[in-house]
Amino acid sequence: MEIKAVLNEAVATPDPRLQQLLNHALTGGKGLRPTLVLLCARFGIHDTVEVRQVATAIELIHLASLIHDDVLDGATVRRSLPALHCLYGTVPAVLTGDYLFATAFGLLASSKKAVLTTVTEAIRAMCSGEIQQLTAAVPDTKAYFTYIGQKTAALFSAACRCGGILCRLKRPQQNYLARFGWHLGLAYQIIDDYLDLFGSAQRMGKPNRQDLARGILTLPVLRFLELSPEAARWQEKINRGLTAAEIEELIAAARQLNCDEYTAAIAEEQITLALEALDKLPVSPVQEELALLASRTLDPLQEII
Amino acid sequence: MEIKAVLNEAVATPDPRLQQLLNHALTGGKGLRPTLVLLCARFGIHDTVEVRQVATAIELIHLASLIHDDVLDGATVRRSLPALHCLYGTVPAVLTGDYLFATAFGLLASSKKAVLTTVTEAIRAMCSGEIQQLTAAVPDTKAYFTYIGQKTAALFSAACRCGGILCRLKRPQQNYLARFGWHLGLAYQIIDDYLDLFGSAQRMGKPNRQDLARGILTLPVLRFLELSPEAARWQEKINRGLTAAEIEELIAAARQLNCDEYTAAIAEEQITLALEALDKLPVSPVQEELALLASRTLDPLQEII
């Protein structure tokens, strides 16, 4: 994939220690966000080099945020490998994240102002979402959507809007692309949260059931707490911290109340909204490719249900 | 000071929790780096709004790096106040740093490409300096200069170069400004390290003798280890971790060997180099102001020696 080459070039450094950290940070990943930039830019005439640089920058920002998140969550595994901070320590990990942020903005330096403001807005949303999450009172479905919007959908949406800006789409069409990315991002995060609860650790490349163990309530759990006659008792247990056995019990109970199917349906609903936004854009082969990419995000659900 | 208003405007957010974190991050500080941008831009015709935005962005980057550094060093006091992470926790502190980085790049979005690349290069230098510092073998004076160059002088130099870019100075003149900032930054850090060892905690707004307690060897200590007949014994003690009494003993011994005067002389040498670079620029009232600012960085030394 062409992005990989730009990524490697962007993080080339004469310092062997730093290079080691950066190489680890770049290992694996599906490259979904840069793909969105590349595809969306194909709606019009664009400068290939500039598009690739912006796509790479967005991936670097994503990687930087993963590194910082893993430090802050105390996560130990990422993409089937030990998290960066576990191998090299917290200090190098935070600094590597900062270095990647700076590298990303270096790549964005030659791009349009609108690209830069779109990306910085997305990062601000990501940070402020994480900060709000820390102090959120009793979470509900509305707060969940706000949170995953900032945490995940904002950067998906920015990636798509940047593609639109770079190929000189008109503002309303940029907005449709941004909306497409937004709903796709929400669906993507809902599916991630679904798999964390109902999927297998092996398939995810990281330990699952982490959210619940940390007391973070995702959509299927929120649904369960809405439906279960024993919600109050479960909420108490969650606050106290669940044992592994209790987590299994909760998951079984949630399945009984069809919370898995409900969550899958909500993800599908978001994909429908994404496709609706896409329909407003000029008919083109790119539109079809984006639609296919969107539909495929649902694939992991089919493999499990 | 006009920068203060742009700073406050840049970090205005509807989220009260985040606002609280940002307000704390912005409290205090001498605003030396933004002052350098403002002054250097006065060598030519410039857009005042743009200059103010770039100056503010550079201060935000400095503040973000202080927050991350304090988390990573486990520092407890900054600018006579508790460090952000001590009041609000590590997670919000790291995220606030990230948020400030993004805000800074938002401010830089409308500026020239050369400004953006200058600033991103400085951040990369800052991060890579910190990472190298972690694995540095036995440090010597050369390694010390490389380290403080990346840690401090790079951003001072970038601030001055940005001022020069913004007022459309020719490249060689930008280079002289950058060189001025570089030597000023080195002097500033050497004085900071001097005060950490020989100054009073009250005057610094943070506990002193922190570097030595953490085993970080700054210029006066490196000089002491060069001169002392008991260097090997002291190096061993430092590796093991010094007690408060041992730190006092080392400082007294370093004074006896004139390591304080030596360090002050090296700082003065850097100021001389800064002024030499300044002399290459067109004679103007700004030149005098910058020279005055540079000379004043040495003031804390006069108060102590």
Coordinates of C-alpha atoms in Angstrom, one line a residue, chain A:
Chain A
M1 CA 0.0 0.0 0.0
E2 CA 1.4 3.4 -1.1
I3 CA 0.7 5.0 2.3
K4 CA 3.1 2.6 4.0
A5 CA 6.0 4.1 2.0
V6 CA 5.1 7.7 2.9
L7 CA 4.7 6.6 6.5
N8 CA 8.1 5.0 6.7
E9 CA 9.7 8.0 5.0
A10 CA 8.0 10.4 7.3
V11 CA 9.3 8.7 10.4
A12 CA 12.9 8.1 9.2
T13 CA 15.3 9.4 11.8
P14 CA 19.1 9.1 12.3
D15 CA 18.5 8.2 16.0
P16 CA 18.4 4.4 16.3
R17 CA 16.6 4.4 19.6
L18 CA 13.8 6.7 18.3
Q19 CA 13.6 4.7 15.1
Q20 CA 13.0 1.6 17.0
L21 CA 10.1 3.2 18.9
L22 CA 8.6 4.6 15.7
N23 CA 8.9 1.3 13.8
H24 CA 7.0 -0.4 16.6
A25 CA 4.4 2.3 16.5
L26 CA 3.9 1.8 12.8
T27 CA 3.5 -2.0 12.8
G28 CA 0.2 -3.4 11.8
G29 CA -3.1 -1.5 11.4
K30 CA -5.7 -1.6 8.7
G31 CA -5.0 2.0 7.5
L32 CA -8.7 2.7 7.3
R33 CA -8.4 6.5 7.8
P34 CA -5.8 7.1 5.1
T35 CA -7.8 4.9 2.7
L36 CA -10.8 7.2 3.3
V37 CA -8.7 10.3 2.4
L38 CA -7.4 8.6 -0.8
L39 CA -10.9 7.4 -1.9
C40 CA -12.7 10.7 -1.1
A41 CA -10.0 12.7 -3.0
R42 CA -10.9 10.7 -6.1
F43 CA -14.2 12.6 -6.4
G44 CA -12.3 15.3 -8.3
I45 CA -9.0 16.4 -9.6
H46 CA -6.3 16.3 -7.0
D47 CA -2.6 16.4 -6.4
T48 CA -1.6 12.8 -5.6
V49 CA 1.5 13.8 -3.5
E50 CA -0.5 16.2 -1.4
V51 CA -3.3 13.7 -0.9
R52 CA -0.9 11.0 0.2
Q53 CA 0.8 13.3 2.6
V54 CA -2.5 14.3 4.2
A55 CA -3.6 10.6 4.4
T56 CA -0.3 9.7 6.0
A57 CA -0.6 12.6 8.5
I58 CA -4.1 11.4 9.6
E59 CA -2.8 7.9 10.1
L60 CA 0.1 9.3 12.2
I61 CA -2.3 11.3 14.3
H62 CA -4.4 8.1 14.8
L63 CA -1.2 6.1 15.8
A64 CA -0.1 8.9 18.2
S65 CA -3.5 8.9 19.9
L66 CA -3.4 5.1 20.2
I67 CA 0.0 5.3 21.9
H68 CA -1.2 7.9 24.4
D69 CA -4.5 6.1 25.0
D70 CA -2.7 2.8 25.8
V71 CA -0.4 4.6 28.3
L72 CA -3.4 6.3 29.9
D73 CA -5.6 3.1 30.0
G74 CA -2.7 0.9 31.1
A75 CA -3.5 -1.3 28.1
T76 CA -0.9 -4.0 27.5
V77 CA -1.6 -5.3 24.0
R78 CA -2.2 -3.5 20.7
R79 CA -2.5 -5.2 17.3
S80 CA -1.4 -8.5 18.8
L81 CA 1.9 -7.0 20.0
P82 CA 2.8 -5.6 23.4
A83 CA 1.8 -1.9 23.7
L84 CA 4.7 0.5 23.1
H85 CA 4.8 1.7 26.7
C86 CA 5.1 -1.9 28.0
L87 CA 8.1 -2.6 25.8
Y88 CA 9.9 0.7 26.2
G89 CA 8.4 2.5 29.2
T90 CA 5.8 5.3 29.7
V91 CA 8.2 8.2 29.1
P92 CA 9.4 7.1 25.6
A93 CA 5.9 6.2 24.7
V94 CA 4.4 9.6 25.5
L95 CA 7.3 11.3 23.7
T96 CA 6.9 9.1 20.7
G97 CA 3.2 10.1 20.5
D98 CA 4.2 13.8 20.7
Y99 CA 6.9 13.2 18.0
L100 CA 4.3 11.6 15.7
F101 CA 1.9 14.5 16.2
A102 CA 4.7 16.9 15.2
T103 CA 5.6 14.7 12.2
A104 CA 2.0 14.7 11.1
F105 CA 1.8 18.5 11.2
G106 CA 5.0 18.7 9.2
L107 CA 3.3 16.7 6.5
L108 CA 0.2 18.9 6.6
A109 CA 2.4 22.1 6.4
S110 CA 2.2 22.3 2.6
S111 CA -1.5 21.5 2.4
K112 CA -4.5 23.8 2.4
K113 CA -5.5 25.8 5.4
A114 CA -8.9 24.1 5.5
V115 CA -7.2 20.7 5.8
L116 CA -5.2 21.9 8.7
T117 CA -8.1 23.4 10.6
T118 CA -10.2 20.2 9.9
V119 CA -7.6 18.0 11.3
T120 CA -6.8 20.2 14.4
E121 CA -10.5 20.4 15.2
A122 CA -10.7 16.6 15.1
I123 CA -7.8 16.2 17.5
R124 CA -9.3 18.8 19.9
A125 CA -12.5 16.8 19.8
M126 CA -10.6 13.5 20.5
C127 CA -8.8 15.0 23.5
S128 CA -11.9 16.8 24.9
G129 CA -14.0 13.6 24.5
E130 CA -11.4 11.6 26.5
I131 CA -11.3 14.3 29.2
Q132 CA -15.1 14.5 29.5
Q133 CA -15.3 10.7 29.7
L134 CA -13.2 10.9 32.8
T135 CA -15.7 12.9 34.7
A136 CA -18.9 11.7 33.1
A137 CA -21.6 11.0 35.7
V138 CA -23.9 8.1 35.1
P139 CA -23.5 7.5 31.4
D140 CA -26.5 7.0 29.1
T141 CA -26.9 6.2 25.4
K142 CA -26.8 9.9 24.6
A143 CA -23.5 10.5 26.4
Y144 CA -22.2 7.3 24.7
F145 CA -22.9 8.7 21.3
T146 CA -21.3 12.0 22.2
Y147 CA -18.2 10.2 23.4
I148 CA -17.7 7.9 20.5
G149 CA -18.4 10.8 18.2
Q150 CA -15.5 12.7 19.6
K151 CA -13.2 9.7 20.2
T152 CA -13.6 8.0 16.8
A153 CA -16.1 9.6 14.4
A154 CA -14.4 13.0 14.4
L155 CA -11.2 11.7 12.8
F156 CA -13.1 9.5 10.3
S157 CA -15.2 12.5 9.4
A158 CA -12.1 14.7 9.1
A159 CA -10.4 12.2 6.9
C160 CA -13.3 12.2 4.5
R161 CA -13.7 16.0 4.5
C162 CA -10.0 16.4 3.8
G163 CA -10.3 14.1 0.8
G164 CA -13.1 16.4 -0.4
I165 CA -11.2 19.6 0.2
L166 CA -8.2 18.2 -1.6
C167 CA -10.1 17.4 -4.8
R168 CA -11.9 20.8 -4.6
L169 CA -15.4 19.6 -4.0
K170 CA -17.9 22.4 -3.2
R171 CA -18.6 22.9 0.5
P172 CA -22.0 21.1 0.6
Q173 CA -20.4 18.1 -1.0
Q174 CA -17.6 18.2 1.5
N175 CA -20.3 18.2 4.2
Y176 CA -21.8 15.1 2.8
L177 CA -18.5 13.4 2.8
A178 CA -17.9 14.5 6.4
R179 CA -21.3 13.2 7.3
F180 CA -20.5 9.8 5.6
G181 CA -17.3 9.6 7.6
W182 CA -19.1 10.6 10.8
H183 CA -21.7 7.8 10.6
L184 CA -19.1 5.3 9.4
G185 CA -16.9 6.2 12.4
L186 CA -19.8 5.7 14.8
A187 CA -20.6 2.3 13.2
Y188 CA -17.0 1.3 13.4
Q189 CA -16.7 2.2 17.1
I190 CA -20.1 0.5 17.9
I191 CA -18.8 -2.7 16.2
D192 CA -15.5 -2.4 18.1
D193 CA -17.4 -2.1 21.4
Y194 CA -19.7 -5.0 20.3
L195 CA -16.6 -7.2 19.6
D196 CA -15.0 -6.2 22.9
L197 CA -17.9 -7.7 24.7
F198 CA -19.2 -10.5 22.4
G199 CA -16.1 -11.2 20.2
S200 CA -13.0 -13.3 20.7
A201 CA -9.7 -11.7 21.9
Q202 CA -7.8 -13.5 19.2
R203 CA -9.8 -11.9 16.4
M204 CA -9.4 -8.4 17.8
G205 CA -5.6 -8.6 18.3
K206 CA -6.0 -7.4 21.9
P207 CA -7.5 -8.7 25.1
N208 CA -11.3 -8.3 25.1
R209 CA -13.8 -7.4 27.8
Q210 CA -11.5 -4.6 28.7
D211 CA -14.0 -1.8 28.8
L212 CA -16.3 -3.5 31.2
A213 CA -13.4 -4.5 33.5
R214 CA -12.5 -0.8 33.6
G215 CA -16.0 0.2 34.3
I216 CA -16.5 1.9 30.9
L217 CA -20.1 1.3 29.8
T218 CA -20.5 0.8 26.0
L219 CA -23.7 0.5 24.1
P220 CA -24.5 -3.2 24.7
V221 CA -24.0 -2.8 28.4
L222 CA -26.0 0.4 28.5
R223 CA -28.8 -1.4 26.7
F224 CA -28.6 -4.3 29.2
L225 CA -28.8 -1.8 32.1
E226 CA -31.9 -0.3 30.5
L227 CA -33.6 -3.7 30.1
S228 CA -32.5 -5.9 33.0
P229 CA -34.8 -6.1 36.0
E230 CA -31.6 -6.5 38.1
A231 CA -30.0 -3.3 36.6
A232 CA -29.5 -1.7 40.0
R233 CA -27.6 -4.7 41.4
W234 CA -25.4 -4.9 38.2
Q235 CA -24.7 -1.2 38.3
E236 CA -23.5 -1.6 41.9
K237 CA -21.3 -4.5 40.9
I238 CA -19.8 -2.6 38.0
N239 CA -19.0 0.4 40.2
R240 CA -17.3 -2.0 42.6
G241 CA -15.4 -3.7 39.8
L242 CA -16.5 -7.0 38.1
T243 CA -14.8 -10.3 38.5
A244 CA -14.1 -12.4 35.4
A245 CA -17.0 -14.7 36.3
E246 CA -19.3 -11.8 36.8
I247 CA -18.3 -10.4 33.4
E248 CA -19.2 -13.8 31.8
E249 CA -22.5 -13.8 33.7
L250 CA -23.4 -10.3 32.5
I251 CA -22.5 -11.1 28.9
A252 CA -24.8 -14.2 29.0
A253 CA -27.6 -12.1 30.5
A254 CA -27.1 -9.4 27.9
R255 CA -27.3 -12.0 25.1
Q256 CA -30.6 -13.3 26.6
L257 CA -32.0 -9.8 26.4
N258 CA -30.8 -9.6 22.8
C259 CA -28.5 -6.7 23.6
D260 CA -26.0 -8.1 21.0
E261 CA -28.6 -8.0 18.2
Y262 CA -29.7 -4.5 19.3
T263 CA -26.1 -3.2 19.2
A264 CA -25.6 -4.8 15.8
A265 CA -28.8 -3.2 14.5
I266 CA -27.7 0.2 15.7
A267 CA -24.4 -0.2 13.9
E268 CA -26.3 -1.2 10.7
E269 CA -28.5 1.9 11.2
Q270 CA -25.3 4.1 11.2
I271 CA -24.1 2.4 8.0
T272 CA -27.4 3.2 6.4
L273 CA -27.1 6.8 7.4
A274 CA -23.5 6.8 6.0
L275 CA -24.8 5.4 2.7
E276 CA -27.6 8.0 2.6
A277 CA -25.0 10.8 2.8
L278 CA -23.0 9.1 0.1
D279 CA -26.0 9.0 -2.2
K280 CA -26.0 12.8 -2.3
L281 CA -22.7 12.8 -4.0
P282 CA -22.1 12.5 -7.7
V283 CA -22.5 9.0 -9.0
S284 CA -19.0 7.6 -9.7
P285 CA -17.0 4.5 -9.2
V286 CA -15.5 6.0 -6.0
Q287 CA -19.0 6.3 -4.6
E288 CA -19.4 2.5 -5.1
E289 CA -16.0 1.8 -3.5
L290 CA -16.9 3.9 -0.4
A291 CA -20.2 2.1 -0.2
L292 CA -18.5 -1.2 -0.3
L293 CA -16.0 -0.2 2.3
A294 CA -18.8 1.0 4.6
S295 CA -20.8 -2.2 4.2
R296 CA -17.7 -4.3 4.9
T297 CA -17.3 -2.7 8.3
L298 CA -20.3 -4.8 9.3
D299 CA -18.6 -8.0 8.3
P300 CA -17.3 -8.9 11.7
L301 CA -20.9 -9.0 13.0
Q302 CA -21.9 -11.6 10.4
E303 CA -19.1 -13.8 11.5
I304 CA -20.3 -13.9 15.0
I305 CA -24.1 -13.7 15.1

